[in-house]
mmCIF file of C-alpha atoms and ligand atoms in Angstrom:
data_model
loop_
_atom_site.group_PDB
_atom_site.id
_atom_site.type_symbol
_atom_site.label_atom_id
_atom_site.label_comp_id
_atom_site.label_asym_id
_atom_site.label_seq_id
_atom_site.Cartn_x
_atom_site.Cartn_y
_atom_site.Cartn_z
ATOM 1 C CA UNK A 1 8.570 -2.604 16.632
ATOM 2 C CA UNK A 2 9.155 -1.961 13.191
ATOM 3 C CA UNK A 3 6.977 -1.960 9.794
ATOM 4 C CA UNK A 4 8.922 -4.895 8.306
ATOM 5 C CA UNK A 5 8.766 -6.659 11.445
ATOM 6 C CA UNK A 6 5.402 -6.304 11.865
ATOM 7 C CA UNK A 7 4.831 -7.538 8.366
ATOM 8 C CA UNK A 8 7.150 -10.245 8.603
ATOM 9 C CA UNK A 9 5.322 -11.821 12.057
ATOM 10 C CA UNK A 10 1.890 -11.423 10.673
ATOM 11 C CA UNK A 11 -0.262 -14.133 10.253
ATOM 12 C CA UNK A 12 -2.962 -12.188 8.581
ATOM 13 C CA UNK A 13 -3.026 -8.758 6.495
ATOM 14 C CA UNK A 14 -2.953 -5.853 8.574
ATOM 15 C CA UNK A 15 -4.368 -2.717 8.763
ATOM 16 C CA UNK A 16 -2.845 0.498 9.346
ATOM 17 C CA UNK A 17 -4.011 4.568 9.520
ATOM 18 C CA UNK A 18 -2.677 7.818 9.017
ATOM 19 C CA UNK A 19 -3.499 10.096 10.982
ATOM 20 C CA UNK A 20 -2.543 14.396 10.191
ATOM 21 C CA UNK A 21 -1.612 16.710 13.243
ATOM 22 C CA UNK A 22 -4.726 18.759 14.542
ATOM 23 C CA UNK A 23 -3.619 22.621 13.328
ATOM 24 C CA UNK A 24 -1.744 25.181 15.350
ATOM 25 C CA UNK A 25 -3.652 26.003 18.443
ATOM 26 C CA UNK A 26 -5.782 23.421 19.169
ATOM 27 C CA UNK A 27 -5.082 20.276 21.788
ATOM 28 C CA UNK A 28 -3.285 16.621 21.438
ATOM 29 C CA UNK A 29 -7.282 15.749 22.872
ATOM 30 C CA UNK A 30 -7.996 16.178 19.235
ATOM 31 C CA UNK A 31 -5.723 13.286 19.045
ATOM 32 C CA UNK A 32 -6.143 10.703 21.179
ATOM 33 C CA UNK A 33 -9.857 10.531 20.553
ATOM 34 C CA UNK A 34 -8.956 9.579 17.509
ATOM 35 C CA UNK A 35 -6.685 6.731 18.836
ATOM 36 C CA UNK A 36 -8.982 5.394 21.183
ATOM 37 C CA UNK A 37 -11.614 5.316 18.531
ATOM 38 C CA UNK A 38 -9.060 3.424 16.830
ATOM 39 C CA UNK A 39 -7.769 0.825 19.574
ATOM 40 C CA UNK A 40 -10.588 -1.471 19.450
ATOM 41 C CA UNK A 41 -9.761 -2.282 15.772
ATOM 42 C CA UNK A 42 -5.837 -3.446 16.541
ATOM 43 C CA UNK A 43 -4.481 -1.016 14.499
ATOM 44 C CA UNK A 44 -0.380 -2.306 13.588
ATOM 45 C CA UNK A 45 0.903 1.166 13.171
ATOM 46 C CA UNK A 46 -0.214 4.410 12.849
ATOM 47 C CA UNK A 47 1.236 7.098 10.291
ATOM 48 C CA UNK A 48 1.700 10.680 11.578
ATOM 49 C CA UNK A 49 1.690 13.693 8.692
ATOM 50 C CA UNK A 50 4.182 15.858 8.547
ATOM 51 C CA UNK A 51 3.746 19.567 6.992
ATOM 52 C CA UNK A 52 6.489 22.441 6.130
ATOM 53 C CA UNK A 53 5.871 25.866 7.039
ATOM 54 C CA UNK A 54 3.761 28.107 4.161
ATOM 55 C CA UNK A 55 2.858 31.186 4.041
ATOM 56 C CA UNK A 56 -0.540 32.901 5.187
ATOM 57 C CA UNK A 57 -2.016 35.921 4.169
ATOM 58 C CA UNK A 58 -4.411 37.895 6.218
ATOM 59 C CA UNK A 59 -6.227 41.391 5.501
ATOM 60 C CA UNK A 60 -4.942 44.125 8.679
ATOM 61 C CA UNK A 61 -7.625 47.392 10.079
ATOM 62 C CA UNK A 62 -5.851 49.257 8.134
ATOM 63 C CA UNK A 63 -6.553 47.335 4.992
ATOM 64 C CA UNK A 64 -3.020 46.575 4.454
ATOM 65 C CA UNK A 65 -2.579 42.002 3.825
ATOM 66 C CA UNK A 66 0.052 40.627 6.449
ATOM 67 C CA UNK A 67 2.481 37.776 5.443
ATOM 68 C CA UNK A 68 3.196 35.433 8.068
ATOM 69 C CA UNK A 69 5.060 32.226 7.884
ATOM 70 C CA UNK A 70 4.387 29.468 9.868
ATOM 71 C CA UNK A 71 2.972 25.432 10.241
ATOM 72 C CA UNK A 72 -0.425 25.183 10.061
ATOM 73 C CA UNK A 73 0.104 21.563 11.888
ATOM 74 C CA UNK A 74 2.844 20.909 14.153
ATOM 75 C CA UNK A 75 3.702 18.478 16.526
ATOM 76 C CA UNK A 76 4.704 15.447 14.132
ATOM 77 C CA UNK A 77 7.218 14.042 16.460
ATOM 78 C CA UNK A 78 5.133 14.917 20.025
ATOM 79 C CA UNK A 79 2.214 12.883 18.172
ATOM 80 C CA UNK A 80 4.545 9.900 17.504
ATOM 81 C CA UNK A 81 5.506 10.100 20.963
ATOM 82 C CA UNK A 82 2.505 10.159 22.994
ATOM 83 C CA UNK A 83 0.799 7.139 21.005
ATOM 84 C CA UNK A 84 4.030 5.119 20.938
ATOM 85 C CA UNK A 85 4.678 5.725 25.159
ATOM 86 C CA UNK A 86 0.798 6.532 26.179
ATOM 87 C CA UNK A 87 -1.122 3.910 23.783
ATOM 88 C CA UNK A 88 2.145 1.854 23.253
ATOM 89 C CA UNK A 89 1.080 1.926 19.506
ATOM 90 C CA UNK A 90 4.381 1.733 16.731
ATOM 91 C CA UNK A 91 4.216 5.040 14.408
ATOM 92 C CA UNK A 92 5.127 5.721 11.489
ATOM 93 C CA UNK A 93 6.540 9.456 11.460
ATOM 94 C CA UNK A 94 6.685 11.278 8.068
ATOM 95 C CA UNK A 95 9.863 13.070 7.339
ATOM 96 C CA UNK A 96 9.872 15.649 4.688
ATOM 97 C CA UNK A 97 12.865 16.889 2.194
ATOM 98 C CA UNK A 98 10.572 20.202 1.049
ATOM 99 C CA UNK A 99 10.942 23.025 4.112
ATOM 100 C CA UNK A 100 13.736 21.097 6.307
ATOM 101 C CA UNK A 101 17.394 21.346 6.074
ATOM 102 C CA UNK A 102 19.777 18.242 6.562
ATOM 103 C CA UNK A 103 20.878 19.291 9.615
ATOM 104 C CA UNK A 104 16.703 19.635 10.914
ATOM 105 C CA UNK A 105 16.533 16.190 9.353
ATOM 106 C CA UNK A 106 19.076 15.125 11.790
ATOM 107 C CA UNK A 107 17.780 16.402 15.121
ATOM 108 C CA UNK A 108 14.330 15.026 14.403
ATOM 109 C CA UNK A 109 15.380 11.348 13.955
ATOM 110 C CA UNK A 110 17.696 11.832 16.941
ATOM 111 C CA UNK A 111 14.316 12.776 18.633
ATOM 112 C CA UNK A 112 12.444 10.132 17.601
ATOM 113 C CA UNK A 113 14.985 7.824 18.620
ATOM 114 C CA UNK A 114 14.821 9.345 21.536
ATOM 115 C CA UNK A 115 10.882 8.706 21.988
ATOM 116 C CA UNK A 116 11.271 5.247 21.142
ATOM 117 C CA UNK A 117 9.618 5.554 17.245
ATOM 118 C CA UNK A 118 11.317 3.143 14.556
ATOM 119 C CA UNK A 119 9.726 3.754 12.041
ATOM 120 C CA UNK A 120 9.784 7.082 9.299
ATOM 121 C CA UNK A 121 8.279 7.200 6.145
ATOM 122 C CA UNK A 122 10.733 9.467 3.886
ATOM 123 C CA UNK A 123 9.436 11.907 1.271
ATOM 124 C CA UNK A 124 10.455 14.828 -0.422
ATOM 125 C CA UNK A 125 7.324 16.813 -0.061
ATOM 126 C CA UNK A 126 5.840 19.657 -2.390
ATOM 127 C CA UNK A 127 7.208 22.803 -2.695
ATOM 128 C CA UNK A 128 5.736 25.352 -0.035
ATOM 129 C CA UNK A 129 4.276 28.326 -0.720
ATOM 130 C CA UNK A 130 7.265 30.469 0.554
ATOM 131 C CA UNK A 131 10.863 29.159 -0.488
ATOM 132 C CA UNK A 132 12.820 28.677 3.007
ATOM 133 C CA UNK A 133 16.165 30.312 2.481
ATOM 134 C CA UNK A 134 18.959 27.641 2.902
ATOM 135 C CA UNK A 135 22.160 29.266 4.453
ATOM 136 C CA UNK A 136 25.204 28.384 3.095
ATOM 137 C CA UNK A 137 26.298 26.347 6.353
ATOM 138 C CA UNK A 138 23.748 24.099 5.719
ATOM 139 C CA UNK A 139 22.244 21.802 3.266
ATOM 140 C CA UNK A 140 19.092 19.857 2.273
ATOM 141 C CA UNK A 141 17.670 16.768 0.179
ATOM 142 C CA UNK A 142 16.291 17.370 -3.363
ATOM 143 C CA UNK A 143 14.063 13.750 -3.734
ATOM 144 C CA UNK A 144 13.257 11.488 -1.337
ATOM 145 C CA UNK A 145 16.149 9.117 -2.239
ATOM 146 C CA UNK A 146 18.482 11.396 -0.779
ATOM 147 C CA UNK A 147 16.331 11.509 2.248
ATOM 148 C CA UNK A 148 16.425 7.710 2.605
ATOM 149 C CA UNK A 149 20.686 7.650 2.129
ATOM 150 C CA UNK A 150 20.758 10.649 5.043
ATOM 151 C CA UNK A 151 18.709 7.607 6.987
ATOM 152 C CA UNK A 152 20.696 4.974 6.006
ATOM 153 C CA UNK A 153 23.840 6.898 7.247
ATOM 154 C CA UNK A 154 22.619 6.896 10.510
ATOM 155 C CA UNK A 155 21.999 3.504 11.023
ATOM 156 C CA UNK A 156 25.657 3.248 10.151
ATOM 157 C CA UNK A 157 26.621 5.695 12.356
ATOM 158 C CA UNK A 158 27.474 8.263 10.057
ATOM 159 C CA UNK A 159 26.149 11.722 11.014
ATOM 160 C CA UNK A 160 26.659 14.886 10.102
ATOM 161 C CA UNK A 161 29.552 17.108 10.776
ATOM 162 C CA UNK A 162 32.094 14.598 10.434
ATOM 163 C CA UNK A 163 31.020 12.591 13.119
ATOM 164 C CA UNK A 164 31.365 8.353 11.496
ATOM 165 C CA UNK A 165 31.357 6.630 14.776
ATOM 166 C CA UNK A 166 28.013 7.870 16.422
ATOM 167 C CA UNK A 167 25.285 5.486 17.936
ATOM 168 C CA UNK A 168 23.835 4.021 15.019
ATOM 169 C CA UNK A 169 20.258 5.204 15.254
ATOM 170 C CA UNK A 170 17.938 2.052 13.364
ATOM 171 C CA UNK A 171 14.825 3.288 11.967
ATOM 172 C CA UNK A 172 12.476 1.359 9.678
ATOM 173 C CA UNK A 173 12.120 3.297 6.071
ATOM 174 C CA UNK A 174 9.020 3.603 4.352
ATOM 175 C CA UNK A 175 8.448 5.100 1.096
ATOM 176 C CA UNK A 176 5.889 6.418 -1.315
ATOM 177 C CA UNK A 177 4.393 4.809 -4.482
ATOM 178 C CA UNK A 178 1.983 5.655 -7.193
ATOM 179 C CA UNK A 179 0.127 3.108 -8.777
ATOM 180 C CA UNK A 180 -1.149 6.526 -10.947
ATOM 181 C CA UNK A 181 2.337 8.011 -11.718
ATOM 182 C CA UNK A 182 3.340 10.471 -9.501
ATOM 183 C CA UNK A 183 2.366 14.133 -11.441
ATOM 184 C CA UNK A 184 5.521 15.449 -12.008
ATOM 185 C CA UNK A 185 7.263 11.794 -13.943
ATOM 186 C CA UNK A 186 7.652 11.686 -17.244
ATOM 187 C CA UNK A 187 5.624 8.418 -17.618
ATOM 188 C CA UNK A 188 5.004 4.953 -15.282
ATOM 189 C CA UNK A 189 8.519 3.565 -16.376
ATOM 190 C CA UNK A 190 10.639 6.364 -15.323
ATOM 191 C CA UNK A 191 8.731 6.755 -11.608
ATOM 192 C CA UNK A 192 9.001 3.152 -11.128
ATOM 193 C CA UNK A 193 12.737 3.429 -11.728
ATOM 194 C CA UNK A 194 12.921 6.490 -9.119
ATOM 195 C CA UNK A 195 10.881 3.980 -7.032
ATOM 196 C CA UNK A 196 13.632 1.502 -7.410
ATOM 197 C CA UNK A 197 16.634 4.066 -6.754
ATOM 198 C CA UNK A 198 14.421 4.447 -2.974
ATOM 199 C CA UNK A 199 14.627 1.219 -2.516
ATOM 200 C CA UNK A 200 18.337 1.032 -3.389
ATOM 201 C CA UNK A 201 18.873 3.445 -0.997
ATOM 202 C CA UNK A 202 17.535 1.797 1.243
ATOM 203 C CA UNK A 203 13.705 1.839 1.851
ATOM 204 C CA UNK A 204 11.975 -1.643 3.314
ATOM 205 C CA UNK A 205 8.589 -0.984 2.173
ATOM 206 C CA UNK A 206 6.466 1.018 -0.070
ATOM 207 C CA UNK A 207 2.934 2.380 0.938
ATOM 208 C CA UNK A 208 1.083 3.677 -1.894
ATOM 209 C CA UNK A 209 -0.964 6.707 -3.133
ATOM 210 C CA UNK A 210 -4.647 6.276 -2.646
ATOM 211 C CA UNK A 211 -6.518 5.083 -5.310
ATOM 212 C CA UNK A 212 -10.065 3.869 -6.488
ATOM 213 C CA UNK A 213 -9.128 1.462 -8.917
ATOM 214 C CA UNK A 214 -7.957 -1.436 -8.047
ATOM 215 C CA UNK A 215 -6.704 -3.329 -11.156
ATOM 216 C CA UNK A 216 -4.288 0.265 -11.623
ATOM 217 C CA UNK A 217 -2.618 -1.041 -8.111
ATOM 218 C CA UNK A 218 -2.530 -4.492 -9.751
ATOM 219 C CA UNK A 219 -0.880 -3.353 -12.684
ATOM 220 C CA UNK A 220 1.458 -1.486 -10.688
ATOM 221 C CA UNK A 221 3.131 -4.343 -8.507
ATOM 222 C CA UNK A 222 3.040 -6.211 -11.321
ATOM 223 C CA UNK A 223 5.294 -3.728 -13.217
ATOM 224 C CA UNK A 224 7.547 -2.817 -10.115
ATOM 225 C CA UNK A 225 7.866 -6.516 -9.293
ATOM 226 C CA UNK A 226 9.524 -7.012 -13.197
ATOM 227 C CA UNK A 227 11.784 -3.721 -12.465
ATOM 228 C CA UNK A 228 13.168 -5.812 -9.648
ATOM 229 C CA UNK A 229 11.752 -4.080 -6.279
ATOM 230 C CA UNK A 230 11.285 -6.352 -4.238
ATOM 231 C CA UNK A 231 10.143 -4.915 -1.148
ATOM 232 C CA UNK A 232 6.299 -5.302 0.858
ATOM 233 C CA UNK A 233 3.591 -2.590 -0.836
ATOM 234 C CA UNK A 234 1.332 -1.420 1.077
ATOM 235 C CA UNK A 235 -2.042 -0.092 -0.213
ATOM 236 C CA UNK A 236 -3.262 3.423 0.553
ATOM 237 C CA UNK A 237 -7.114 3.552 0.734
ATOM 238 C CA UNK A 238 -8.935 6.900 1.082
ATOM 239 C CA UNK A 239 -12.940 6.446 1.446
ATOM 240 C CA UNK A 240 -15.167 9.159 -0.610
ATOM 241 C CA UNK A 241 -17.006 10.937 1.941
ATOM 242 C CA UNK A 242 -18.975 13.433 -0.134
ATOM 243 C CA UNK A 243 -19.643 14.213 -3.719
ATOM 244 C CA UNK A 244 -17.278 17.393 -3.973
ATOM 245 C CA UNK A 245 -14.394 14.947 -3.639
ATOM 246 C CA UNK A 246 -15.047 13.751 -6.833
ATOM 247 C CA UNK A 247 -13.339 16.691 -8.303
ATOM 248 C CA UNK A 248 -11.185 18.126 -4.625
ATOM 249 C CA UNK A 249 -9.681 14.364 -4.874
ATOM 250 C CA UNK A 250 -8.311 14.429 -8.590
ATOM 251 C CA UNK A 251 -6.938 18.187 -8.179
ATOM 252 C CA UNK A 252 -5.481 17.190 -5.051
ATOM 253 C CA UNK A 253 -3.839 14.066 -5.366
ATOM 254 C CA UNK A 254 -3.572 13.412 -9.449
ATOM 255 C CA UNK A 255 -5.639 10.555 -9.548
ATOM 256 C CA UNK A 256 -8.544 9.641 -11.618
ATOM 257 C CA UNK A 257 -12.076 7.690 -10.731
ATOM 258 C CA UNK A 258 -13.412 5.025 -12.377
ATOM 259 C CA UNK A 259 -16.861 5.345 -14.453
ATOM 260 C CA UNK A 260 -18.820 3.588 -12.387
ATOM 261 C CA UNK A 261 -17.538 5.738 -9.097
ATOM 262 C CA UNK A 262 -18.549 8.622 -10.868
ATOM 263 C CA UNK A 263 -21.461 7.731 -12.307
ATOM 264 C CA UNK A 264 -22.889 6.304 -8.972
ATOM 265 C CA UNK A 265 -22.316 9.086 -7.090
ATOM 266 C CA UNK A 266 -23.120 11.682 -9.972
ATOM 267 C CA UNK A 267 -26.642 10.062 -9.976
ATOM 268 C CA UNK A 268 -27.196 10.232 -6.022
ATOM 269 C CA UNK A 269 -24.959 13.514 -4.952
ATOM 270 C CA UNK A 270 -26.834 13.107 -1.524
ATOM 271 C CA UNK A 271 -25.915 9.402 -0.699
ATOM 272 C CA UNK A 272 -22.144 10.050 -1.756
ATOM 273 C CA UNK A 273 -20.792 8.767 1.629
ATOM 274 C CA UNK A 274 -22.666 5.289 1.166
ATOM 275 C CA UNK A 275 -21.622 4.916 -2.103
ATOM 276 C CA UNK A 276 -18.028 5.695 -0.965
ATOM 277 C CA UNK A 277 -18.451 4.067 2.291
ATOM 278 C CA UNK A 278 -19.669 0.150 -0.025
ATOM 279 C CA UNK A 279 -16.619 1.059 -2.783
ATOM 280 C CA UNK A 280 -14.000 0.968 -0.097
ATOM 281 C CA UNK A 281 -15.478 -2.235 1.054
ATOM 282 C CA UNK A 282 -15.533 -3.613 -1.685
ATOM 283 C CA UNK A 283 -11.576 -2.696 -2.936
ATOM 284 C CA UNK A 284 -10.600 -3.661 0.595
ATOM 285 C CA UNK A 285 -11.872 -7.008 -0.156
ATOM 286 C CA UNK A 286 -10.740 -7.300 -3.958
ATOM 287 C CA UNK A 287 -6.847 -6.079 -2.550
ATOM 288 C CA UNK A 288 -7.519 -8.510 0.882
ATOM 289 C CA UNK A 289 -7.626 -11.446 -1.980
ATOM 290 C CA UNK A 290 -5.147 -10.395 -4.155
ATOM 291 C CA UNK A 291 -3.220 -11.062 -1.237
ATOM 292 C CA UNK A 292 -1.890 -7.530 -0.240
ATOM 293 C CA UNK A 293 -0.013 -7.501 3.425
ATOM 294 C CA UNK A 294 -1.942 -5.042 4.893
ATOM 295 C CA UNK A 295 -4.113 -2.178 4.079
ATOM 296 C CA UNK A 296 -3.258 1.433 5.091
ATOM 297 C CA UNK A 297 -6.289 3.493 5.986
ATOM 298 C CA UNK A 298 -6.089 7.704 5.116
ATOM 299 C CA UNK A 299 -8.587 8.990 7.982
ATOM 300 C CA UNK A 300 -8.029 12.196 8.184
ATOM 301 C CA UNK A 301 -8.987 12.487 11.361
ATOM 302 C CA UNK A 302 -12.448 11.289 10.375
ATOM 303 C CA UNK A 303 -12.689 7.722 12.276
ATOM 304 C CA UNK A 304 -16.288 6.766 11.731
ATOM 305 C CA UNK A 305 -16.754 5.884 8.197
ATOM 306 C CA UNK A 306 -12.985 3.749 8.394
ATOM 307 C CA UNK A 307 -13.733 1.698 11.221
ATOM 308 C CA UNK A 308 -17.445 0.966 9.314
ATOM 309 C CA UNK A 309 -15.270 -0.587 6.792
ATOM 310 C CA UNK A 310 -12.754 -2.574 8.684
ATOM 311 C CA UNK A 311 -15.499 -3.954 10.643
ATOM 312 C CA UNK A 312 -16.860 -5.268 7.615
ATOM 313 C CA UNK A 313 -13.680 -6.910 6.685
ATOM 314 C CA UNK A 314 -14.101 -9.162 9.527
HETATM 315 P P1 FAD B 401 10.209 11.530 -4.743
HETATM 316 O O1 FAD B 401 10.296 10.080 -4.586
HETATM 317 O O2 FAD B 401 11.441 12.338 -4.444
HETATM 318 O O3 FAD B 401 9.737 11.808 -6.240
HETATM 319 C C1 FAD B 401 9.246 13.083 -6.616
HETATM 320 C C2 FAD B 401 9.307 13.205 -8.138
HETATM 321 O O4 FAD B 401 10.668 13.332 -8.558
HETATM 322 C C3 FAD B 401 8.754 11.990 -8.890
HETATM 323 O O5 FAD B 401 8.153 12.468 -10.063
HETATM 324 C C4 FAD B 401 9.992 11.159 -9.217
HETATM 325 O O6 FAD B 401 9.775 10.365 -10.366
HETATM 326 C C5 FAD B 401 11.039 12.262 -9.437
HETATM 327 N N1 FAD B 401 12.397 11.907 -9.022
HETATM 328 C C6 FAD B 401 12.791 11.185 -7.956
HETATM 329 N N2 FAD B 401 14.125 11.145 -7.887
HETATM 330 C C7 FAD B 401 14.603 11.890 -8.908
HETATM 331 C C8 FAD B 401 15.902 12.251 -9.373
HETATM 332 N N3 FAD B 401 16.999 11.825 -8.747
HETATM 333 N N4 FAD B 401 15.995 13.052 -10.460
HETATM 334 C C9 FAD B 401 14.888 13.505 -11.107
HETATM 335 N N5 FAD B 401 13.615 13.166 -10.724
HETATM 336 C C10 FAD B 401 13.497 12.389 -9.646
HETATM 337 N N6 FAD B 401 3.333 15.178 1.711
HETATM 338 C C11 FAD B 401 3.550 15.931 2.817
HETATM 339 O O7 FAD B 401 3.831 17.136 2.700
HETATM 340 N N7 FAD B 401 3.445 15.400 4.082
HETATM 341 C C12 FAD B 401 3.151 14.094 4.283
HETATM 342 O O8 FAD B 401 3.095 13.654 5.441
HETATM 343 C C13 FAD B 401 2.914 13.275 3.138
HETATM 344 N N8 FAD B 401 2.619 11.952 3.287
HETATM 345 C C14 FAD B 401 2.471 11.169 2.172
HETATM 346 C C15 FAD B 401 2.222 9.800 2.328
HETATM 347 C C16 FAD B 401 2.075 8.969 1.212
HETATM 348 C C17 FAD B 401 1.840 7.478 1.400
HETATM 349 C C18 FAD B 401 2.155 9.533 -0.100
HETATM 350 C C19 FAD B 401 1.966 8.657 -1.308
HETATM 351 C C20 FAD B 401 2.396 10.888 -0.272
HETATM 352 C C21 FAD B 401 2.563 11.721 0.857
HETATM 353 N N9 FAD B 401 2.834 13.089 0.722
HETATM 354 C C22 FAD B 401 3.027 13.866 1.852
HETATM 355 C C23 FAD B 401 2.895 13.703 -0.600
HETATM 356 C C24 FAD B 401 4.333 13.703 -1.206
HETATM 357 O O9 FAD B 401 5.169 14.526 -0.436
HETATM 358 C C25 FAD B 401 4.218 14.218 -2.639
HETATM 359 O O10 FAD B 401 3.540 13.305 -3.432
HETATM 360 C C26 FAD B 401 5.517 14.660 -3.314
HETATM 361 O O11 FAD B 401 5.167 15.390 -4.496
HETATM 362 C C27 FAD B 401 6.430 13.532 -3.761
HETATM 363 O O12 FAD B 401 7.008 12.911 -2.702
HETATM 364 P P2 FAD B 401 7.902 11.569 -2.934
HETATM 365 O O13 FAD B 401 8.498 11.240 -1.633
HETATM 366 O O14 FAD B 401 7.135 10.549 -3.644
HETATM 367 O O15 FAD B 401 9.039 12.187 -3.899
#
């Protein structure tokens, strides 16, 4: 089933989790414990990562550094597909611009039509650590928008290489949102109009960038709701596990804390992951009565301290 569908049938919020691909070498196991951890707690959907190839250095016996190119974490797509068919859980899978050509784009939603997943969530991506030569016979999206078109041409049947009257492939398109800004925007106004050109394009929902404070995702609907997008917005919750994050979190993501976050956990380094563990509870509630339509869970890959908090939310 799809996202919007989902949302539209619901009779309470939902709750949904991202999940990242295990990296290169190690087993789908890695996976589905995580799943079956997560069945218990009715998850709607789950979100699968998706990663571009980068570049990795390592020092040779002869003292010489090797440069090999490669994804740390494969297996978007095989990930959708096992918990779609074995756990008969919908999936979100994450579709990048950064790294993948038009023509890659292509194959992989014919795939995942293929494994029965409706649902994508289209992004451009940041740019990898290598630059992925694009030969002149084919062709790639910039921004995410252009992403979303190349998905709304396929549910009309347009593909590439000429071809107008293919099987009209009908996925679900989800899209990112920043209640912070995203980095790189000039200011709030002009990435809430780049918001609005996804959803012109064609997106059904937003899910947003995780964030600690929730009157900044308040302030944010608020403001895309008066630029005319319309369209469900999800939350993105990430729980603080440790007090490191405090500054790995910020550099990472371009978000900030609020005081009192900071100054909790700056008192009591050691009992970070309480502290983190009661904040989350506590926005999940404050977004719960605000009347969000569901709440999308980072875990990655960590199940414990999420289902503490959507336990609580019972
Ligand atoms: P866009 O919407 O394309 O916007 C990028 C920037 O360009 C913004 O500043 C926007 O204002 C600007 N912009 C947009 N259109 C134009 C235009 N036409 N002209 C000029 N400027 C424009 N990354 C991964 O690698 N893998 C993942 O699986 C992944 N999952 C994510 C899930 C969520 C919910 C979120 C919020 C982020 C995720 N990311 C992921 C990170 C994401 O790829 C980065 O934040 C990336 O920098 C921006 O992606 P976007 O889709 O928001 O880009």
């Amino acid at each position: 089933m799809k996202v919007i569908e989902h949302l539209e049938k619901a009779k309470n919020p939902l709750i949904s989790y991202e999940i990242v691909p295990p990296p290169r070498g190690r087993s789908i196991r890695d996976i589905t414990n995580i799943v079956e951890a997560l069945v218990p707690y009715n998850p709607a959907w789950i979100d699968v990562t998706s990663h571009a190839a980068g570049a990795f250095y390592n020092d040779t016996p002869s003292g010489m550094v090797e440069r090999k190119i490669y994804k740390k974490r494969p297996g978007t797509m095989g990930i959708c597909g096992v918990i779609q068919n074995r756990f008969k859980i919908d999936t979100v899978a994450h579709l990048l611009c950064m790294g993948f050509t038009k023509e890659e784009t292509e194959d992989a939603l014919i795939e995942l039509n293929y494994l029965g997943v409706e649902n994508i969530l289209a992004l451009r991506g940041d740019r990898p650590n290598y630059d992925k030569a694009i030969r002149a016979d084919r062709s790639a999206n910039e921004y995410a928008s252009d992403l979303v078109s190349q998905v709304q041409d396929m549910k009309e049947g347009r593909f590439l290489n000429d071809i107008t009257s293919g099987s009209p492939l009908d996925f679900c398109v989800g899209v990112a949102g920043y209640p912070e800004k995203h980095f790189e925007a000039p200011n709030m106004k002009a990435d809430i109009a780049r918001l609005k050109s996804k959803v012109e394009a064609g997106a059904d929902y937003v899910v947003t960038q995780m964030f600690y404070d929730n009157q900044k995702f308040f302030e944010f609907v608020k403001a895309c709701r008066e630029e005319g997008i319309t369209v469900p917005i999800i939350p993105g919750l990430k729980i603080l596990k440790s007090a490191k994050q405090l500054t790995s979190i910020p550099k990472n993501f371009y978000i900030d804390f609020p005081d009192e976050l900071v100054e909790e956990v700056m008192s009591s380094p050691d009992h970070a992951k309480e502290i983190g563990l009661e904040w989350a509870k506590k926005q999940a509630r404050g977004l719960l009565e605000f009347g969000v339509p569901s709440l999308h869970f980072y875990i990655m890959n960590d199940t414990e301290s999420v289902i503490d908090v959507v336990q609580s939310l019972n």
